[in-house]
Tab-separated table of C-alpha atoms in Angstrom:
chain	number	residue	atom	x	y	z
A	211	MET	CA	-16.953	-49.126	-37.445
A	212	PRO	CA	-16.999	-46.284	-35.277
A	213	ARG	CA	-15.005	-43.094	-36.481
A	214	PRO	CA	-11.898	-42.412	-34.349
A	215	ALA	CA	-12.198	-39.250	-32.165
A	216	PRO	CA	-10.847	-36.103	-33.867
A	217	ALA	CA	-7.327	-35.361	-32.220
A	218	ARG	CA	-6.939	-31.989	-29.911
A	219	PRO	CA	-5.314	-29.253	-31.259
A	220	ALA	CA	-1.766	-29.231	-29.965
A	221	ALA	CA	-1.203	-26.550	-27.298
A	222	PRO	CA	0.610	-23.264	-28.809
A	223	SER	CA	4.469	-24.119	-28.459
A	224	ARG	CA	6.346	-21.478	-26.555
A	225	ARG	CA	10.028	-20.882	-27.050
A	226	PRO	CA	12.076	-21.759	-23.753
A	227	GLU	CA	13.232	-18.438	-23.495
A	228	ALA	CA	9.773	-17.221	-22.716
A	229	LEU	CA	9.525	-19.596	-19.526
A	230	LEU	CA	13.106	-18.763	-18.774
A	231	GLY	CA	12.322	-15.006	-18.642
A	232	TRP	CA	9.610	-15.355	-16.492
A	233	LEU	CA	11.781	-17.678	-13.859
A	234	GLU	CA	14.188	-15.181	-14.042
A	235	LEU	CA	11.921	-11.791	-13.397
A	236	LEU	CA	10.273	-13.892	-10.557
A	237	SER	CA	13.454	-15.072	-9.324
A	238	ASP	CA	14.268	-11.302	-7.582
A	239	PRO	CA	12.266	-11.306	-4.232
A	240	ILE	CA	11.889	-7.294	-4.938
A	241	ARG	CA	10.243	-7.916	-8.202
A	242	LEU	CA	7.770	-10.462	-6.816
A	243	ARG	CA	7.022	-8.122	-3.734
A	244	ALA	CA	6.437	-5.269	-6.255
A	245	LEU	CA	4.073	-7.533	-8.331
A	246	ARG	CA	2.224	-8.014	-4.847
A	247	ALA	CA	1.797	-4.625	-3.952
A	248	LEU	CA	0.777	-3.481	-7.378
A	249	GLU	CA	-1.987	-6.440	-8.107
A	250	PRO	CA	-4.763	-4.796	-5.957
A	251	ARG	CA	-4.462	-1.230	-7.383
A	252	GLU	CA	-1.997	1.119	-9.108
A	253	LEU	CA	0.485	2.807	-7.201
A	254	SER	CA	2.882	5.709	-8.216
A	255	VAL	CA	6.747	4.995	-7.366
A	256	LEU	CA	6.739	6.988	-4.251
A	257	GLU	CA	3.766	5.129	-2.872
A	258	LEU	CA	5.636	1.712	-3.731
A	259	ARG	CA	8.909	2.960	-2.375
A	260	GLU	CA	7.260	3.474	0.843
A	261	VAL	CA	5.577	0.105	0.686
A	262	LEU	CA	8.622	-1.699	0.122
A	263	ALA	CA	10.719	0.131	2.179
A	264	LEU	CA	13.429	0.655	-0.225
A	265	PRO	CA	15.140	3.328	-2.149
A	266	GLN	CA	13.474	5.217	-5.097
A	267	SER	CA	16.235	3.977	-7.368
A	268	THR	CA	16.149	0.689	-6.697
A	269	VAL	CA	12.036	0.704	-6.926
A	270	SER	CA	12.449	2.551	-10.261
A	271	ARG	CA	15.099	0.176	-11.858
A	272	HIS	CA	12.716	-2.977	-10.753
A	273	LEU	CA	9.823	-1.054	-12.193
A	274	LYS	CA	11.634	-0.503	-15.626
A	275	THR	CA	12.504	-4.040	-16.033
A	276	LEU	CA	8.984	-5.375	-15.281
A	277	SER	CA	7.407	-2.899	-17.769
A	278	ASP	CA	10.161	-3.455	-20.455
A	279	ALA	CA	8.809	-7.310	-20.045
A	280	GLY	CA	5.339	-6.582	-20.201
A	281	TRP	CA	4.119	-7.704	-16.757
A	282	LEU	CA	3.678	-3.792	-15.731
A	283	SER	CA	2.042	-0.593	-17.568
A	284	ALA	CA	2.399	2.953	-16.665
A	285	ARG	CA	0.322	5.951	-17.197
A	286	ARG	CA	0.613	9.481	-16.313
A	287	GLU	CA	-1.651	11.364	-13.877
A	288	GLY	CA	-0.799	15.123	-13.216
A	289	THR	CA	3.150	14.964	-12.216
A	290	GLN	CA	3.379	11.540	-11.499
A	291	SER	CA	3.380	7.890	-13.048
A	292	LEU	CA	1.029	5.503	-11.693
A	293	TYR	CA	2.192	1.367	-12.463
A	294	GLY	CA	-0.302	-1.269	-12.328
A	295	TRP	CA	-0.661	-4.819	-14.024
A	296	ALA	CA	-0.299	-4.854	-17.858
A	297	ALA	CA	-4.003	-5.545	-19.230
A	298	GLU	CA	-2.613	-8.466	-21.360
A	299	LEU	CA	-0.381	-11.002	-19.743
A	300	ASP	CA	0.539	-14.440	-21.236
A	301	PRO	CA	-1.542	-16.786	-19.636
A	302	GLY	CA	1.798	-18.999	-19.099
A	303	ALA	CA	3.192	-16.158	-17.366
A	304	ARG	CA	-0.200	-15.391	-15.064
A	305	LYS	CA	0.020	-19.488	-14.210
A	306	LEU	CA	3.684	-19.143	-13.353
A	307	TRP	CA	2.720	-15.588	-11.045
A	308	GLN	CA	-0.302	-17.790	-9.194
A	309	LEU	CA	2.263	-20.484	-8.029
A	310	ALA	CA	5.089	-17.450	-6.879
A	311	ARG	CA	2.303	-16.021	-5.317
A	312	ALA	CA	0.830	-18.657	-3.581
A	313	GLU	CA	4.425	-19.919	-2.123
A	314	SER	CA	5.336	-16.408	-0.876
A	315	ASP	CA	2.351	-15.896	1.040
A	316	GLY	CA	3.743	-16.471	4.361
A	317	TRP	CA	6.905	-14.772	3.864
A	318	ALA	CA	7.803	-12.033	6.666
A	319	VAL	CA	8.740	-9.105	4.396
A	320	VAL	CA	5.358	-9.567	2.490
A	321	ARG	CA	3.520	-9.567	5.786
A	322	ALA	CA	5.335	-5.946	6.426
A	323	ASP	CA	4.823	-4.967	2.892
A	324	ALA	CA	0.963	-5.845	3.134
A	325	ALA	CA	0.805	-3.604	6.534
A	326	ARG	CA	2.161	-0.651	4.695
A	327	LEU	CA	0.255	-1.008	1.715
A	328	ARG	CA	-2.635	-0.795	3.749
A	329	ALA	CA	-1.356	2.587	5.544
A	330	VAL	CA	-0.675	4.006	2.115
A	331	ARG	CA	-4.034	2.987	0.757
A	332	ALA	CA	-5.667	4.758	3.554
A	333	ARG	CA	-3.650	7.911	3.587
A	334	ARG	CA	-4.532	8.168	-0.480
A	335	ASP	CA	-8.165	7.824	0.491
A	336	GLU	CA	-8.156	9.963	3.050
A	337	ALA	CA	-7.050	13.030	1.384
A	338	GLN	CA	-9.052	12.140	-1.875
A	339	ARG	CA	-12.133	12.373	0.525
A	340	PHE	CA	-10.674	15.482	2.080
A	341	PHE	CA	-10.363	17.477	-1.117
A	342	ALA	CA	-13.563	16.113	-2.264
A	343	GLY	CA	-15.373	17.892	0.654
A	344	ALA	CA	-13.207	20.885	0.741
A	345	ALA	CA	-13.240	22.038	-2.772
A	346	GLY	CA	-15.719	24.573	-2.244
A	347	ALA	CA	-13.615	26.289	0.787
A	348	TRP	CA	-9.923	25.260	-0.453
A	349	ASP	CA	-9.247	28.719	-0.946
A	350	GLY	CA	-10.278	29.913	2.347
A	351	LEU	CA	-8.938	27.157	4.473
A	352	ARG	CA	-5.341	27.554	2.563
A	353	ALA	CA	-5.376	31.038	3.480
A	354	ARG	CA	-6.186	30.975	7.056
A	355	VAL	CA	-3.655	28.113	7.286
A	356	TYR	CA	-0.604	29.158	5.376
A	357	GLY	CA	-1.463	33.163	4.514
A	358	ARG	CA	-2.647	34.900	0.927
A	359	GLY	CA	1.266	34.890	0.053
A	360	VAL	CA	1.481	31.416	-1.126
A	361	ALA	CA	1.053	32.086	-4.605
A	362	ALA	CA	2.890	35.113	-4.873
A	363	GLU	CA	5.792	33.429	-3.386
A	364	ALA	CA	5.573	30.829	-5.899
A	365	LEU	CA	5.333	33.185	-8.702
A	366	LEU	CA	7.950	35.088	-7.551
A	367	ALA	CA	10.256	32.212	-7.481
A	368	LEU	CA	9.832	32.260	-11.239
A	369	VAL	CA	11.866	35.588	-11.795
A	370	PRO	CA	15.329	34.794	-13.324
A	371	PRO	CA	17.924	35.465	-10.497
A	372	ALA	CA	20.571	37.402	-12.911
A	373	TRP	CA	17.781	40.117	-13.482
A	374	THR	CA	18.204	43.814	-12.978
A	375	VAL	CA	14.720	45.306	-11.999
A	376	ALA	CA	13.373	48.644	-11.640
A	377	ASP	CA	10.671	49.317	-9.237
A	378	LEU	CA	9.553	52.787	-10.212
A	379	GLY	CA	7.398	54.443	-7.924
A	380	CYS	CA	8.474	52.063	-5.279
A	381	GLY	CA	6.914	54.000	-2.364
A	382	THR	CA	7.681	52.331	1.020
A	383	GLY	CA	9.816	49.612	-0.684
A	384	ALA	CA	7.332	46.568	-0.227
A	385	VAL	CA	7.660	44.998	-3.831
A	386	ALA	CA	11.404	46.094	-3.756
A	387	ALA	CA	11.876	43.934	-0.377
A	388	GLU	CA	10.194	41.221	-1.809
A	389	LEU	CA	12.021	41.121	-5.294
A	390	ALA	CA	15.494	41.701	-3.388
A	391	PRO	CA	16.423	38.222	-2.583
A	392	ARG	CA	15.438	36.942	-5.688
A	393	VAL	CA	17.239	38.964	-8.125
A	394	ARG	CA	20.622	40.118	-8.819
A	395	ARG	CA	19.730	43.888	-8.713
A	396	VAL	CA	16.774	45.975	-7.589
A	397	ILE	CA	16.507	49.871	-8.574
A	398	ALA	CA	13.980	51.681	-6.798
A	399	VAL	CA	12.922	55.157	-7.796
A	400	ASP	CA	10.529	57.374	-5.917
A	401	ARG	CA	9.780	61.149	-6.174
A	402	SER	CA	8.897	61.244	-2.476
A	403	ALA	CA	11.666	61.523	0.065
A	404	ALA	CA	9.544	60.232	3.022
A	405	MET	CA	8.512	57.554	0.970
A	406	LEU	CA	12.338	56.550	0.230
A	407	ARG	CA	13.106	57.228	3.906
A	408	ALA	CA	10.649	54.057	4.685
A	409	ALA	CA	11.985	52.252	1.664
A	410	ARG	CA	15.527	52.590	2.837
A	411	ARG	CA	14.394	51.138	6.259
A	412	ARG	CA	12.553	47.985	4.765
A	413	THR	CA	15.214	47.244	2.250
A	414	ALA	CA	18.301	48.039	4.642
A	415	ARG	CA	19.246	44.251	5.090
A	416	PHE	CA	19.879	44.135	1.474
A	417	ASP	CA	23.111	44.893	-0.284
A	418	ASN	CA	21.437	44.626	-3.936
A	419	VAL	CA	18.977	47.564	-3.419
A	420	GLU	CA	19.494	50.780	-5.054
A	421	LEU	CA	17.443	53.927	-4.232
A	422	HIS	CA	17.128	57.358	-6.182
A	423	GLU	CA	15.070	59.941	-5.365
A	424	ALA	CA	13.876	61.032	-9.009
A	425	ASP	CA	10.687	62.098	-10.865
A	426	LEU	CA	9.659	59.078	-12.784
A	427	ALA	CA	9.313	61.147	-16.192
A	428	ASP	CA	13.277	61.716	-16.108
A	429	LEU	CA	14.516	58.639	-14.575
A	430	PRO	CA	18.448	58.642	-13.804
A	431	LEU	CA	18.750	55.068	-15.266
A	432	GLU	CA	20.931	53.936	-18.355
A	433	ASP	CA	19.214	53.156	-21.518
A	434	GLY	CA	18.578	49.485	-21.576
A	435	GLY	CA	19.981	48.474	-18.366
A	436	CYS	CA	16.981	46.700	-16.808
A	437	ASP	CA	15.589	43.624	-17.562
A	438	ALA	CA	12.345	44.012	-16.369
A	439	ALA	CA	10.436	47.158	-14.782
A	440	LEU	CA	7.624	47.613	-12.766
A	441	LEU	CA	4.847	50.344	-12.059
A	442	VAL	CA	2.936	49.055	-9.362
A	443	LEU	CA	-0.149	51.447	-7.969
A	444	VAL	CA	1.695	54.550	-9.618
A	445	LEU	CA	0.139	55.682	-12.692
A	446	ALA	CA	-3.223	56.695	-11.169
A	447	TYR	CA	-1.403	59.437	-8.924
A	448	LEU	CA	0.505	60.883	-12.314
A	449	ASP	CA	-1.233	64.001	-14.085
A	450	ASP	CA	0.020	62.676	-17.133
A	451	PRO	CA	1.349	58.758	-17.080
A	452	ALA	CA	2.801	58.823	-20.908
A	453	PRO	CA	6.286	60.131	-19.880
A	454	ALA	CA	6.972	57.648	-17.063
A	455	LEU	CA	5.515	55.041	-19.140
A	456	ALA	CA	8.055	56.158	-21.864
A	457	GLU	CA	10.774	56.230	-19.564
A	458	ALA	CA	10.199	52.651	-18.422
A	459	VAL	CA	9.992	51.253	-21.900
A	460	ARG	CA	13.364	53.353	-22.402
A	461	VAL	CA	15.300	51.643	-19.493
A	462	LEU	CA	14.672	48.046	-20.467
A	463	ARG	CA	16.839	46.045	-22.418
A	464	PRO	CA	15.414	44.939	-25.854
A	465	GLY	CA	12.771	42.116	-25.127
A	466	GLY	CA	12.802	43.166	-21.220
A	467	ARG	CA	9.413	42.901	-19.687
A	468	LEU	CA	7.220	46.224	-18.170
A	469	VAL	CA	4.358	45.380	-15.666
A	470	VAL	CA	1.793	47.970	-14.732
A	471	LEU	CA	-0.594	47.312	-11.895
A	472	ASP	CA	-2.933	49.878	-10.912
A	473	ALA	CA	-6.787	50.481	-9.846
A	474	ALA	CA	-9.527	49.514	-12.246
A	475	ARG	CA	-11.492	52.293	-13.260
A	476	HIS	CA	-14.241	53.185	-10.741
A	477	GLN	CA	-17.042	55.958	-10.172
A	478	ASP	CA	-16.063	56.430	-6.387
A	479	GLU	CA	-15.045	60.180	-6.057
A	480	ALA	CA	-14.650	60.081	-2.618
A	481	LEU	CA	-12.320	57.175	-2.640
A	482	ARG	CA	-10.228	59.141	-5.324
A	483	ARG	CA	-9.926	62.017	-3.401
A	484	ARG	CA	-9.176	59.870	0.059
A	485	MET	CA	-6.564	57.928	-2.051
A	486	GLY	CA	-5.131	61.419	-3.626
A	487	GLN	CA	-5.337	59.977	-7.066
A	488	ALA	CA	-5.145	61.937	-9.856
A	489	HIS	CA	-7.364	59.508	-12.035
A	490	PRO	CA	-9.912	56.968	-11.124
A	491	GLY	CA	-8.309	54.048	-12.140
A	492	PHE	CA	-8.174	52.755	-15.942
A	493	GLU	CA	-10.056	50.623	-18.188
A	494	PRO	CA	-7.955	47.646	-19.663
A	495	ASP	CA	-8.065	48.899	-22.910
A	496	ALA	CA	-7.166	52.733	-22.227
A	497	LEU	CA	-4.355	51.223	-20.309
A	498	ALA	CA	-3.062	48.976	-22.827
A	499	ALA	CA	-3.237	51.884	-25.504
A	500	LEU	CA	-1.215	54.119	-23.239
A	501	VAL	CA	1.613	51.359	-23.068
A	502	ARG	CA	1.743	50.661	-26.814
A	503	ARG	CA	2.023	54.468	-27.212
A	504	ALA	CA	5.090	54.408	-24.774
A	505	GLY	CA	6.344	52.401	-27.234
A	506	ALA	CA	6.107	48.569	-25.854
A	507	ALA	CA	5.056	45.456	-27.771
A	508	GLY	CA	2.870	42.441	-27.129
A	509	VAL	CA	0.643	44.676	-24.842
A	510	THR	CA	-1.763	42.606	-22.920
A	511	ALA	CA	-4.265	44.076	-20.106
A	512	ARG	CA	-6.896	42.197	-18.198
A	513	THR	CA	-8.955	43.423	-15.074
A	514	LEU	CA	-8.503	41.288	-11.890
A	515	PRO	CA	-11.085	40.830	-9.248
A	516	PRO	CA	-10.860	42.434	-5.946
A	517	GLU	CA	-9.330	40.114	-3.234
A	518	PRO	CA	-11.694	38.665	-0.793
A	519	GLY	CA	-12.027	41.210	1.988
A	520	ALA	CA	-10.708	44.244	0.100
A	521	ARG	CA	-13.228	47.080	-0.400
A	522	GLY	CA	-11.687	48.864	-3.345
A	523	PRO	CA	-12.528	48.652	-7.189
A	524	GLY	CA	-10.313	46.035	-7.852
A	525	LEU	CA	-7.020	46.169	-10.194
A	526	VAL	CA	-5.755	45.940	-13.993
A	527	ALA	CA	-2.711	44.762	-14.891
A	528	CYS	CA	-0.872	45.465	-18.227
A	529	THR	CA	2.323	43.601	-19.680
A	530	GLY	CA	4.431	44.099	-22.431
A	531	GLU	CA	8.194	44.464	-23.818
A	532	ARG	CA	10.720	46.779	-25.688
A	533	PRO	CA	10.713	45.514	-28.885
A	534	ALA	CA	13.697	44.171	-30.041
A	535	ARG	CA	16.488	46.033	-32.119
A	536	THR	CA	15.894	45.630	-35.711
């Protein structure tokens, strides 16, 4: 007698909850539309919000539901999260999706989503092509379009608004005027009456700027009253920078920051005379040593390259802080 054919293995049994869960997920038209939009390629939350023409909070809520159920996965890219279909999806869920996708093909809202999706993807591709081609010339392009102060504006916004900042050797008040809208108080000091007259005109619209005519080696400021002290293109003009640095550290609160920006060491004697400098700039190590001897801690110094178009020798930047009280 012929032997009976072996029985086929039974299909794996699934709990009813799985099917009911899939049906519940796909019963919401927003989730169904989101799945359609994400099927071809990952999108950010903002891109998906644009495709679905819905508030970001609504889109985020549905993305979380789909992710928690295992339909979507997310990954970080820079500052944004990109959502896409999960790599492993239950075969039963995928069969149900194929049916739902086919049945929703003719929806008017789905056609509108598809048109917005094409626009979003085209814009992203265009941006990627632009940056790929412009990477080498990006700095110059940005400067021509937005000016060279973009980065400085962003960095100034990091200064805590409650700070009192001493601008020592303030000159015509250029730095003080930049700081005034961003901090509680600016104390600007210079020994030149002519420079202070220009600084007074430049900062007249700010009521939080104090101007003092004084020697930097004998500041009319209280001990520990400032959160930061700046010496910008000052030390090269002083016969002896040490007393001014000691005074700058003295007026800082414990932990207060000292920033020194000055000319890098150069051999251009004609430039030194033309600029009226007492010293032909500083090497980073030499400037750091001066700042440490003045009583600062955590001192670092580095040379900055000249800006494009600048004809000078470059700059050296040095930072430190007043040690905390023991």
